[in-house]
PDB file of C-alpha atoms in Angstrom:
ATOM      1  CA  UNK A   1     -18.724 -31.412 -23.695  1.00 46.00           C
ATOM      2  CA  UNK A   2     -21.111 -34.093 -24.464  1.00 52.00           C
ATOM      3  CA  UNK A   3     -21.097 -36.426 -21.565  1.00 55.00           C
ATOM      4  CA  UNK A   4     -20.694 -40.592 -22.529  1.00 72.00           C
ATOM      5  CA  UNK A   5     -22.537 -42.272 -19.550  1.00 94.00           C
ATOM      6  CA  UNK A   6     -26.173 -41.147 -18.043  1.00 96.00           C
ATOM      7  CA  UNK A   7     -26.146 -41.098 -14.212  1.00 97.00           C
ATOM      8  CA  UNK A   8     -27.842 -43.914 -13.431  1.00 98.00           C
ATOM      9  CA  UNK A   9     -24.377 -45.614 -15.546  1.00 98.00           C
ATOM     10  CA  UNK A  10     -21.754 -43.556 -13.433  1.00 98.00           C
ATOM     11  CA  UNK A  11     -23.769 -44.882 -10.047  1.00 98.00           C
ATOM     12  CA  UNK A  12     -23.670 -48.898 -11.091  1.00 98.00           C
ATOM     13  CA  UNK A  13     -19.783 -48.300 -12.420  1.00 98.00           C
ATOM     14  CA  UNK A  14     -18.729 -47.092  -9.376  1.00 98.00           C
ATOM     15  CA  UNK A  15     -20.844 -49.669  -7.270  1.00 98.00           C
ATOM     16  CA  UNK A  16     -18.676 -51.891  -9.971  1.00 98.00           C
ATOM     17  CA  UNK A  17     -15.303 -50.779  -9.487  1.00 98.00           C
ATOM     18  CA  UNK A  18     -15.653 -50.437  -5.613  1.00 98.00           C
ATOM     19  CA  UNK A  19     -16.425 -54.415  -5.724  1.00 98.00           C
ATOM     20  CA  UNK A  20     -13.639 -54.968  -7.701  1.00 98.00           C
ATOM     21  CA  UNK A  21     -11.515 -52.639  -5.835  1.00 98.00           C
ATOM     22  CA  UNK A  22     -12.757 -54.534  -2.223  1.00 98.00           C
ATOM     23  CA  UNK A  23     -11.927 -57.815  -4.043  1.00 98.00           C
ATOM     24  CA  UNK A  24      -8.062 -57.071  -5.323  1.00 98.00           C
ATOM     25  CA  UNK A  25      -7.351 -55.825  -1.512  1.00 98.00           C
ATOM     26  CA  UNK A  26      -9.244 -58.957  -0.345  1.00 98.00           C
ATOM     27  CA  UNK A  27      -6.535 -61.124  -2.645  1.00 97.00           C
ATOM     28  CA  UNK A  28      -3.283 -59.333  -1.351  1.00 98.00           C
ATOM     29  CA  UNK A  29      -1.519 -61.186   1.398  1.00 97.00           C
ATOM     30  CA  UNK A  30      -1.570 -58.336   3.819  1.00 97.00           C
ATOM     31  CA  UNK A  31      -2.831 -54.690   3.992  1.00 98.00           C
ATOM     32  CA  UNK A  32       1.072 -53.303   3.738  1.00 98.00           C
ATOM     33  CA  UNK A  33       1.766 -54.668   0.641  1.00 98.00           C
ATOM     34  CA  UNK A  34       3.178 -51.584  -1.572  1.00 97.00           C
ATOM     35  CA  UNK A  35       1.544 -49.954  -4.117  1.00 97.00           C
ATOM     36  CA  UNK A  36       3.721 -49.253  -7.184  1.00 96.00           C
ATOM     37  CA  UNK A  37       1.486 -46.833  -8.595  1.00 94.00           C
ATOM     38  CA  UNK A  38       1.009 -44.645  -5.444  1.00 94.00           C
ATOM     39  CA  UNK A  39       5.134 -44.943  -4.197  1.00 91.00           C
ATOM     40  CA  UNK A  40       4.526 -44.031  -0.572  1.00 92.00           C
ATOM     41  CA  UNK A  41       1.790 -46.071   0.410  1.00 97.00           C
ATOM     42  CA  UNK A  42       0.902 -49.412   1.572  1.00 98.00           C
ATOM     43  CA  UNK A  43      -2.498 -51.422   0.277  1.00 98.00           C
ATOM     44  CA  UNK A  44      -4.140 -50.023   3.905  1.00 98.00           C
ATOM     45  CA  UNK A  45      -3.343 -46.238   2.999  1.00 98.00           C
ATOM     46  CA  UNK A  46      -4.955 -46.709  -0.428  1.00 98.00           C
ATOM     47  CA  UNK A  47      -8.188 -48.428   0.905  1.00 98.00           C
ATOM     48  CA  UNK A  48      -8.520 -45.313   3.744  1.00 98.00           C
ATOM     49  CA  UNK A  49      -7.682 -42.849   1.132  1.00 97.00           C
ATOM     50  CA  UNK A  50     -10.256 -43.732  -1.362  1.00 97.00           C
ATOM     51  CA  UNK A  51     -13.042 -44.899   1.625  1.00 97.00           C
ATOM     52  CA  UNK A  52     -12.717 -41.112   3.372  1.00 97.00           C
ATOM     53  CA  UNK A  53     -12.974 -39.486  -0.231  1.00 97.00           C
ATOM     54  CA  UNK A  54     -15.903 -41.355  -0.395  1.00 97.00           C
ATOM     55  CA  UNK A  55     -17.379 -39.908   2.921  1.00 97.00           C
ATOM     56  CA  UNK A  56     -15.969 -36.431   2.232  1.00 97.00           C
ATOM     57  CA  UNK A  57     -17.770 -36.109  -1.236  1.00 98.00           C
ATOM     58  CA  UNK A  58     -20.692 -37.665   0.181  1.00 98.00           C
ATOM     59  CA  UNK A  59     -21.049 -34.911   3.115  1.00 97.00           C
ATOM     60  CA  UNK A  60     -20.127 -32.246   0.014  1.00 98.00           C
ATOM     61  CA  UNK A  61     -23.062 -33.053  -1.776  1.00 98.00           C
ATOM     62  CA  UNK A  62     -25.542 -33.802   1.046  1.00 97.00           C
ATOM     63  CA  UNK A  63     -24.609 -30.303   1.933  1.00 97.00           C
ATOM     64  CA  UNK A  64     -25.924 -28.533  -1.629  1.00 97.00           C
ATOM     65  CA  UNK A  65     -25.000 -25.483  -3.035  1.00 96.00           C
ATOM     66  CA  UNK A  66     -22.176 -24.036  -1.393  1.00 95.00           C
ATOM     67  CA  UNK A  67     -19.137 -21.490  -1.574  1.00 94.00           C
ATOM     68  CA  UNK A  68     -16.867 -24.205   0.481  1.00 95.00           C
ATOM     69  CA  UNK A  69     -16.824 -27.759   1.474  1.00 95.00           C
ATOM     70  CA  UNK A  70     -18.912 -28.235   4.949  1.00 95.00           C
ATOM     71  CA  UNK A  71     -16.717 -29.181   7.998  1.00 93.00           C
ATOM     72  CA  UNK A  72     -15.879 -32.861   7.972  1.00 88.00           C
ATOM     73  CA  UNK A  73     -14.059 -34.729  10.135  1.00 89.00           C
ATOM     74  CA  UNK A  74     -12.115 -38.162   9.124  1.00 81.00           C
ATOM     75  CA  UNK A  75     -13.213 -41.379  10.317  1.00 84.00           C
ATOM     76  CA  UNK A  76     -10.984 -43.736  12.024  1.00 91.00           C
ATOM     77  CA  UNK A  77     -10.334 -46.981   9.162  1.00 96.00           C
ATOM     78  CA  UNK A  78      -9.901 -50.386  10.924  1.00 97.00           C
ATOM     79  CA  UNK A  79      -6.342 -51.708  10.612  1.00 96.00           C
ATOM     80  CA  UNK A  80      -8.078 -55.392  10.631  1.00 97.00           C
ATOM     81  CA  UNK A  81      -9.193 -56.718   6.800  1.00 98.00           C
ATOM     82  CA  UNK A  82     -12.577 -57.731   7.201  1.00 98.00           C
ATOM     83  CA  UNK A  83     -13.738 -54.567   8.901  1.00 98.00           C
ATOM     84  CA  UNK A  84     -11.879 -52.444   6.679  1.00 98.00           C
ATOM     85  CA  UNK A  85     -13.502 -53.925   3.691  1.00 98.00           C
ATOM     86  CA  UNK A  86     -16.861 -53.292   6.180  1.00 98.00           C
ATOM     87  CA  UNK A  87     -15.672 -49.910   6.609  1.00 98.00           C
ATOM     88  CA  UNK A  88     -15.053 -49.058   2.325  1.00 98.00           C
ATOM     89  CA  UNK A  89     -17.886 -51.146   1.505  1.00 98.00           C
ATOM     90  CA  UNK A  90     -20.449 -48.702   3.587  1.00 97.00           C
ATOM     91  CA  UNK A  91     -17.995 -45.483   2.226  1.00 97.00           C
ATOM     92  CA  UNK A  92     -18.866 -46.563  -0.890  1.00 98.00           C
ATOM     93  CA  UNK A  93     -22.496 -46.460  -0.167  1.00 98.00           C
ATOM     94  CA  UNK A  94     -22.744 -43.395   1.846  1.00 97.00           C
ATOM     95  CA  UNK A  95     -21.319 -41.581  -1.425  1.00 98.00           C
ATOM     96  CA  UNK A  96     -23.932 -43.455  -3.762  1.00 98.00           C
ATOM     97  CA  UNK A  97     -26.794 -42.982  -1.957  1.00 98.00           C
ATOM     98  CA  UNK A  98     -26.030 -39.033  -1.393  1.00 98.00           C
ATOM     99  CA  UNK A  99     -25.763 -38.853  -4.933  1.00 98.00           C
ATOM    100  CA  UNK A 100     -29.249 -40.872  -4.971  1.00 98.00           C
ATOM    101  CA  UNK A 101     -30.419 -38.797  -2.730  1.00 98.00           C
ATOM    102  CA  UNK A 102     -29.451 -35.242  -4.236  1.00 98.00           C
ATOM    103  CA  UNK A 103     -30.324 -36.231  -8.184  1.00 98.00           C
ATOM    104  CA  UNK A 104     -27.974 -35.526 -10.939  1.00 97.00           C
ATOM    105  CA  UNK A 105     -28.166 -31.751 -11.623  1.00 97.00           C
ATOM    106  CA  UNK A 106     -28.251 -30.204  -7.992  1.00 97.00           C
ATOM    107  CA  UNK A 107     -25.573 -28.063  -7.169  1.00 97.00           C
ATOM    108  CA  UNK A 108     -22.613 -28.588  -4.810  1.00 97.00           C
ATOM    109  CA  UNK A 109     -19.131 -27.425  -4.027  1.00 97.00           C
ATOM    110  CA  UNK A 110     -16.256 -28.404  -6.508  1.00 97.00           C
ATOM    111  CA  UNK A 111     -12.914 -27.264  -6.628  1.00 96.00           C
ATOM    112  CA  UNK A 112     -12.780 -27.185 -10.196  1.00 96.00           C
ATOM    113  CA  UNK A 113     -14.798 -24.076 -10.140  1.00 89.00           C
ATOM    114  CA  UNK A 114     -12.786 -22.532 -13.490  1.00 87.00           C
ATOM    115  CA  UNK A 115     -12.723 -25.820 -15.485  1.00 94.00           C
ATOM    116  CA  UNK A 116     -15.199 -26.744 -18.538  1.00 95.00           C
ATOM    117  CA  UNK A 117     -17.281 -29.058 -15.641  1.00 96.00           C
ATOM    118  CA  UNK A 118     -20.597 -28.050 -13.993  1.00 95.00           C
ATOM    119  CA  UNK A 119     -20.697 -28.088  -9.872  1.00 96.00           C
ATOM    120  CA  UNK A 120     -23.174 -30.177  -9.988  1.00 97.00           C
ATOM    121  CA  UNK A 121     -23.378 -33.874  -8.451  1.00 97.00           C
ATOM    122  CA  UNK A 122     -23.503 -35.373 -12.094  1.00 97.00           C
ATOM    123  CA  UNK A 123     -19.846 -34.204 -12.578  1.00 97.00           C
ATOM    124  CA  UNK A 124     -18.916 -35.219  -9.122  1.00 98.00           C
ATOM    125  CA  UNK A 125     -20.238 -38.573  -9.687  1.00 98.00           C
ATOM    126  CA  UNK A 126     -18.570 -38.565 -13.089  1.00 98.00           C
ATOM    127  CA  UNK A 127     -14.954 -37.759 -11.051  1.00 98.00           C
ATOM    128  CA  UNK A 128     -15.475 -39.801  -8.461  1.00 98.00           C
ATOM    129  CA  UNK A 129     -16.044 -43.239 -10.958  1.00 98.00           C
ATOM    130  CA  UNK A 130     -12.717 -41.869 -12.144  1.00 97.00           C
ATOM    131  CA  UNK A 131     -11.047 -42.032  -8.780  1.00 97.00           C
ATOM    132  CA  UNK A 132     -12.197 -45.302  -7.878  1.00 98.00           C
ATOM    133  CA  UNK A 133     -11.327 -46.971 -11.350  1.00 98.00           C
ATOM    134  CA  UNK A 134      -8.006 -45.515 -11.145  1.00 97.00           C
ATOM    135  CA  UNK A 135      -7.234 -46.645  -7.768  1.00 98.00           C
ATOM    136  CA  UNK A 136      -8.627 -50.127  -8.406  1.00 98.00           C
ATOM    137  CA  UNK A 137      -5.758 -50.180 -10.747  1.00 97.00           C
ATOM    138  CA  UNK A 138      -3.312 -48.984  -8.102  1.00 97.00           C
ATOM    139  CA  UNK A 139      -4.646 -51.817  -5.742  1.00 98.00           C
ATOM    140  CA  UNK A 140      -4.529 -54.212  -8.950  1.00 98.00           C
ATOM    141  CA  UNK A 141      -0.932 -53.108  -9.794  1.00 97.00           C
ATOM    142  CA  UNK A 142      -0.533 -53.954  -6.435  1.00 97.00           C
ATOM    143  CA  UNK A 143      -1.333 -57.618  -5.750  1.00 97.00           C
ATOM    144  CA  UNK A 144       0.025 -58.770  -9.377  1.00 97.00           C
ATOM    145  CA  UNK A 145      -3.386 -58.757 -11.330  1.00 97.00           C
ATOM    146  CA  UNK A 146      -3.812 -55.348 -12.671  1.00 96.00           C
ATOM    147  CA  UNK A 147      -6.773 -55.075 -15.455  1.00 96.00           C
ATOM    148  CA  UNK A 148      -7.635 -52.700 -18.133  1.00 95.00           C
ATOM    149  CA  UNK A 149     -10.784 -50.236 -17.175  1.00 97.00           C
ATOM    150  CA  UNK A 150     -13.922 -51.025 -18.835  1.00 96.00           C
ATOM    151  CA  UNK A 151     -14.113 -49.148 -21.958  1.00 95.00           C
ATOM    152  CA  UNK A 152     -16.742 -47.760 -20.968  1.00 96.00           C
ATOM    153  CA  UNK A 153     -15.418 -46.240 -18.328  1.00 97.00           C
ATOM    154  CA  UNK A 154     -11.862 -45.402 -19.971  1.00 97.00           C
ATOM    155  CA  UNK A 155     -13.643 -43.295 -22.358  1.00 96.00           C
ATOM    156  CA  UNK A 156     -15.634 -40.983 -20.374  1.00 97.00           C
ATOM    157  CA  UNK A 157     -12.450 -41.109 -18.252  1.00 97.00           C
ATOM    158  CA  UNK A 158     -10.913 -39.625 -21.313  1.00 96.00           C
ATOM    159  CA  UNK A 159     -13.402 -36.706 -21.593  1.00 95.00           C
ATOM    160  CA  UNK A 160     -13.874 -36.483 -17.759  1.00 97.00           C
ATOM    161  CA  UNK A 161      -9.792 -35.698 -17.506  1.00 97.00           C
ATOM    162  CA  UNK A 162      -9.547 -32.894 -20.030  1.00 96.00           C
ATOM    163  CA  UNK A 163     -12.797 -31.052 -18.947  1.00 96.00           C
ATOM    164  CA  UNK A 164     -12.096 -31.237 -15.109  1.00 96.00           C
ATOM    165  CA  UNK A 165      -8.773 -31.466 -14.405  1.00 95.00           C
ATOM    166  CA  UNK A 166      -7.151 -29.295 -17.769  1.00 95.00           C
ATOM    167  CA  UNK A 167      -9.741 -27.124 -18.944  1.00 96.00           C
ATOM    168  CA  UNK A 168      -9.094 -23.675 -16.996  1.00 95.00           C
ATOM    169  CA  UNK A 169      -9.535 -20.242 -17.151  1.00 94.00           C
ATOM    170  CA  UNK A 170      -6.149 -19.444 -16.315  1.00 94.00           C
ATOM    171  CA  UNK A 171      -3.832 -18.072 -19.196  1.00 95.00           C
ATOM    172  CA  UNK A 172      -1.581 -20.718 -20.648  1.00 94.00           C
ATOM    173  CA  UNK A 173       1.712 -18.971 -19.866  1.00 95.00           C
ATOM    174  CA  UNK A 174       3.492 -20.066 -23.287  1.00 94.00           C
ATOM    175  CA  UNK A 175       3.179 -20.032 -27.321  1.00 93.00           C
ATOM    176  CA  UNK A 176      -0.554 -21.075 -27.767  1.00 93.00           C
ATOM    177  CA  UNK A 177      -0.672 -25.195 -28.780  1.00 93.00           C
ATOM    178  CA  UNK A 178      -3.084 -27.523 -29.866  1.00 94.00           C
ATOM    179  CA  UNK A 179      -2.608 -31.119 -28.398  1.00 93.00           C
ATOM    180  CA  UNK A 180      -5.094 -34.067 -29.551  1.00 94.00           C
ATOM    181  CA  UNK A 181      -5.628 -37.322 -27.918  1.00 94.00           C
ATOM    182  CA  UNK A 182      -6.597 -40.586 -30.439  1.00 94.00           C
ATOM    183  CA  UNK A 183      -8.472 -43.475 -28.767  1.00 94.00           C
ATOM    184  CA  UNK A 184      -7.940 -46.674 -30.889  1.00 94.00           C
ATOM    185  CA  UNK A 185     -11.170 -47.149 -29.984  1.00 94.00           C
ATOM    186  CA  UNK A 186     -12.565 -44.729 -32.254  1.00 92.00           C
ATOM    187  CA  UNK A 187     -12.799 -41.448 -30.285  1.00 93.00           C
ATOM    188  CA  UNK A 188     -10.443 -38.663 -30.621  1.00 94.00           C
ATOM    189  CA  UNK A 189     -10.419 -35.139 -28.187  1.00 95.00           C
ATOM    190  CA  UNK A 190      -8.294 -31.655 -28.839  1.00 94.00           C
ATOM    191  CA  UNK A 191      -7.047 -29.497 -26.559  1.00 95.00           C
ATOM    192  CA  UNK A 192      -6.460 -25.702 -27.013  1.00 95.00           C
ATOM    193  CA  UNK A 193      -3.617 -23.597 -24.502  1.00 95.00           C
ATOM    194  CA  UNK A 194      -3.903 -19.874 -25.105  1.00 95.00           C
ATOM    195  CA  UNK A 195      -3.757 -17.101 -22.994  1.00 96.00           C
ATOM    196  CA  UNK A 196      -7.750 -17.578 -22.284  1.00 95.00           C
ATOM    197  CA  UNK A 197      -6.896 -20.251 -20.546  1.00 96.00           C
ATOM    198  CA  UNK A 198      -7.208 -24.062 -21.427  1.00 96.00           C
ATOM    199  CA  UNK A 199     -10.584 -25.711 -23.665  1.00 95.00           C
ATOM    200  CA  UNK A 200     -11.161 -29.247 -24.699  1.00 96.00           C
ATOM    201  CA  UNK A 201     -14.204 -30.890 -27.144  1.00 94.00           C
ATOM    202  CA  UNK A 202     -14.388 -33.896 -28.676  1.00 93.00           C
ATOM    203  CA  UNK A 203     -13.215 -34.096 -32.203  1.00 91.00           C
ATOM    204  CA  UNK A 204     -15.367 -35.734 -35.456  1.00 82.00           C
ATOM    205  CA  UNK A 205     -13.616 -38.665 -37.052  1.00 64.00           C
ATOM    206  CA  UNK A 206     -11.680 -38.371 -39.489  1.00 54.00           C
ATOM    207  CA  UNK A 207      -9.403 -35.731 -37.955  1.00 57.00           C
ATOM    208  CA  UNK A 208      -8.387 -32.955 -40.483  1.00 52.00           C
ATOM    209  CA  UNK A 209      -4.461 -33.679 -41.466  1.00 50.00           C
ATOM    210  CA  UNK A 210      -3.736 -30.418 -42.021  1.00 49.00           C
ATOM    211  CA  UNK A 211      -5.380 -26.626 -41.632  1.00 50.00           C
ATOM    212  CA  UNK A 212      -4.492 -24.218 -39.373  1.00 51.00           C
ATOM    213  CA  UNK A 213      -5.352 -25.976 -36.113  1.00 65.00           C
ATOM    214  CA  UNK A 214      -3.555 -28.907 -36.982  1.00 75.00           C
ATOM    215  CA  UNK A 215      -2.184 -30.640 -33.548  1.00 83.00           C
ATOM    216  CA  UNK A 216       1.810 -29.915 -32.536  1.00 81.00           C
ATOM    217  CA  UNK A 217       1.521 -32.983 -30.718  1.00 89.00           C
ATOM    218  CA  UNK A 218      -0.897 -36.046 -30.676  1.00 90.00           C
ATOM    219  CA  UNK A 219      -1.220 -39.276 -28.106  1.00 92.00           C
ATOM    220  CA  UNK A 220      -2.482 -42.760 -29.528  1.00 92.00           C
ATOM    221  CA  UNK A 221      -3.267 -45.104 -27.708  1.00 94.00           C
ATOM    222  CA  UNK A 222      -6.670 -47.575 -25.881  1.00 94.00           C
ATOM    223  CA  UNK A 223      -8.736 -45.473 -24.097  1.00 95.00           C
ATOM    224  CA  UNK A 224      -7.309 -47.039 -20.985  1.00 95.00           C
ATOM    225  CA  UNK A 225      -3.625 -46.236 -22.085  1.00 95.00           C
ATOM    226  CA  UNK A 226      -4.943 -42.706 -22.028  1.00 95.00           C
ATOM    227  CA  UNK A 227      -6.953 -42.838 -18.804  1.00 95.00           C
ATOM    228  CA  UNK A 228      -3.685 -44.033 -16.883  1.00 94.00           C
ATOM    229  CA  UNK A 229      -1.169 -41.592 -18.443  1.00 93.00           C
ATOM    230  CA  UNK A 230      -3.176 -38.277 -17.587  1.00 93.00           C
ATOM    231  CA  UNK A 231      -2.980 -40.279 -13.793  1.00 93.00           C
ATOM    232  CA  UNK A 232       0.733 -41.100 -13.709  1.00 88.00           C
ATOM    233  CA  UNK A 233       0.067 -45.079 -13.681  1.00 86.00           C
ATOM    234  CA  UNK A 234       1.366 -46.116 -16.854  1.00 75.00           C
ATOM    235  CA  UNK A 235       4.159 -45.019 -19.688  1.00 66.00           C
ATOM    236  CA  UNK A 236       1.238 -44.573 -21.792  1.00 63.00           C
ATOM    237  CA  UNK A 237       0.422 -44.075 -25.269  1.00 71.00           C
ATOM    238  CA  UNK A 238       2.882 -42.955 -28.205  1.00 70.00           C
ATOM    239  CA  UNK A 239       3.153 -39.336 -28.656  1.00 70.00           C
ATOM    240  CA  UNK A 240       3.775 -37.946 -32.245  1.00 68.00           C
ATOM    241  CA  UNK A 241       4.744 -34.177 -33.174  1.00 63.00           C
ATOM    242  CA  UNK A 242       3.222 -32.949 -36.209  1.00 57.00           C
TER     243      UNK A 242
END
């Protein structure tokens, strides 16, 4: 599938979200605030979840080509604000400049080995702007202030979700379906179930009313409203049967 941002774009969004994720933890009135989005943790498990992902993907593709993630140990997160901040703010750019470092199309371990994504450190990158945009939400959600994703962002979120973490190999154990997601944005993406598995693409504009692939069931909604459904965060868009 026809990616939406270049690296160099996935590298300054997720140096952008990680600010605005450091600042929405900065404005909560302490680090065990709950998170709605994430029901079992507090504000502090959110900011050590998302800083060691950053320092386990960033060992992952230091470490190149591989048949399973190197050995990696978790680092201890400060309970205190300031140094935890300290402590995401340099996760952050351990991940960025490994990616930096490696280039966009060298390989690395992924665990979405059967999906429609390469394992390479482009679609890492391209997952990992996901994770932190998402979460910035949670954190957001979680101080009283939550804001849309860029568009930007919440439409190569749209693409990233369907090729990464739908798009198998593994036989769709039911009748096959068709399922298409509508961006009001302009931007619209099918998804075939079969028993090959799972395959997404983006779809031309005007989508075909009727024809023998015609969607059972379609989602409209903003990009964003998208983005946060296929995570859990949000009711969503409207669903329509066909």
């Amino acid at each position: 599938m026809e990616r939406s941002l270049e690296f160099a774009d996935l590298l300054r969004l997720m140096d952008d979200r990680s600010t605005a994720f450091r600042a929405a933890v900065a404005a909560a009135p302490s680090l065990d605030v709950r998170v709605p989005t994430c029901p079992e943790w507090t504000l502090f498990d959110l900011v050590q979840h998302l800083g060691e992902g950053r320092r386990r993907w960033a060992a992952i593709v230091a470490a190149g080509p591989a048949d399973a993630p190197p050995a990696w140990s978790a680092p201890m997160a400060p309970r205190e604000r300031d140094a935890l901040l300290a402590w995401f703010a340099a996760s952050t750019e351990e991940l960025l400049n490994a990616l930096r470092e490696a280039g966009p199309d060298r390989g690395c371990w992924t665990w979405w080995g059967s999906s429609q994504s390469p394992q390479t450190t482009v679609a890492v990158a391209r997952h990992q702007l996901q994770q932190v945009a998402v979460h910035t939400y949670d954190a957001q959600v979680a101080v009283g202030a939550p804001q849309p994703l860029p568009d930007e962002v919440a439409l190569d979120g749209v693409d990233e979700f369907v090729t990464t973490c739908v798009a198998t190999t593994s036989a769709w154990p039911h009748k096959p379906a068709v399922i298409d997601y509508h961006a009001t944005e302009g931007r619209s993406w099918r998804l075939w179930f079969s028993a090959d598995g799972a395959r997404a693409a983006r779809l031309p504009a005007p989508v075909a009313a009727e024809g023998p692939e015609v969607a059972y069931v379609s989602a409209r909604g903003t990009a964003n409203e998208l983005v946060m459904s296929c995570y859990g965060c949000v009711d969503g868009p409207v669903w329509s049967a066909t």
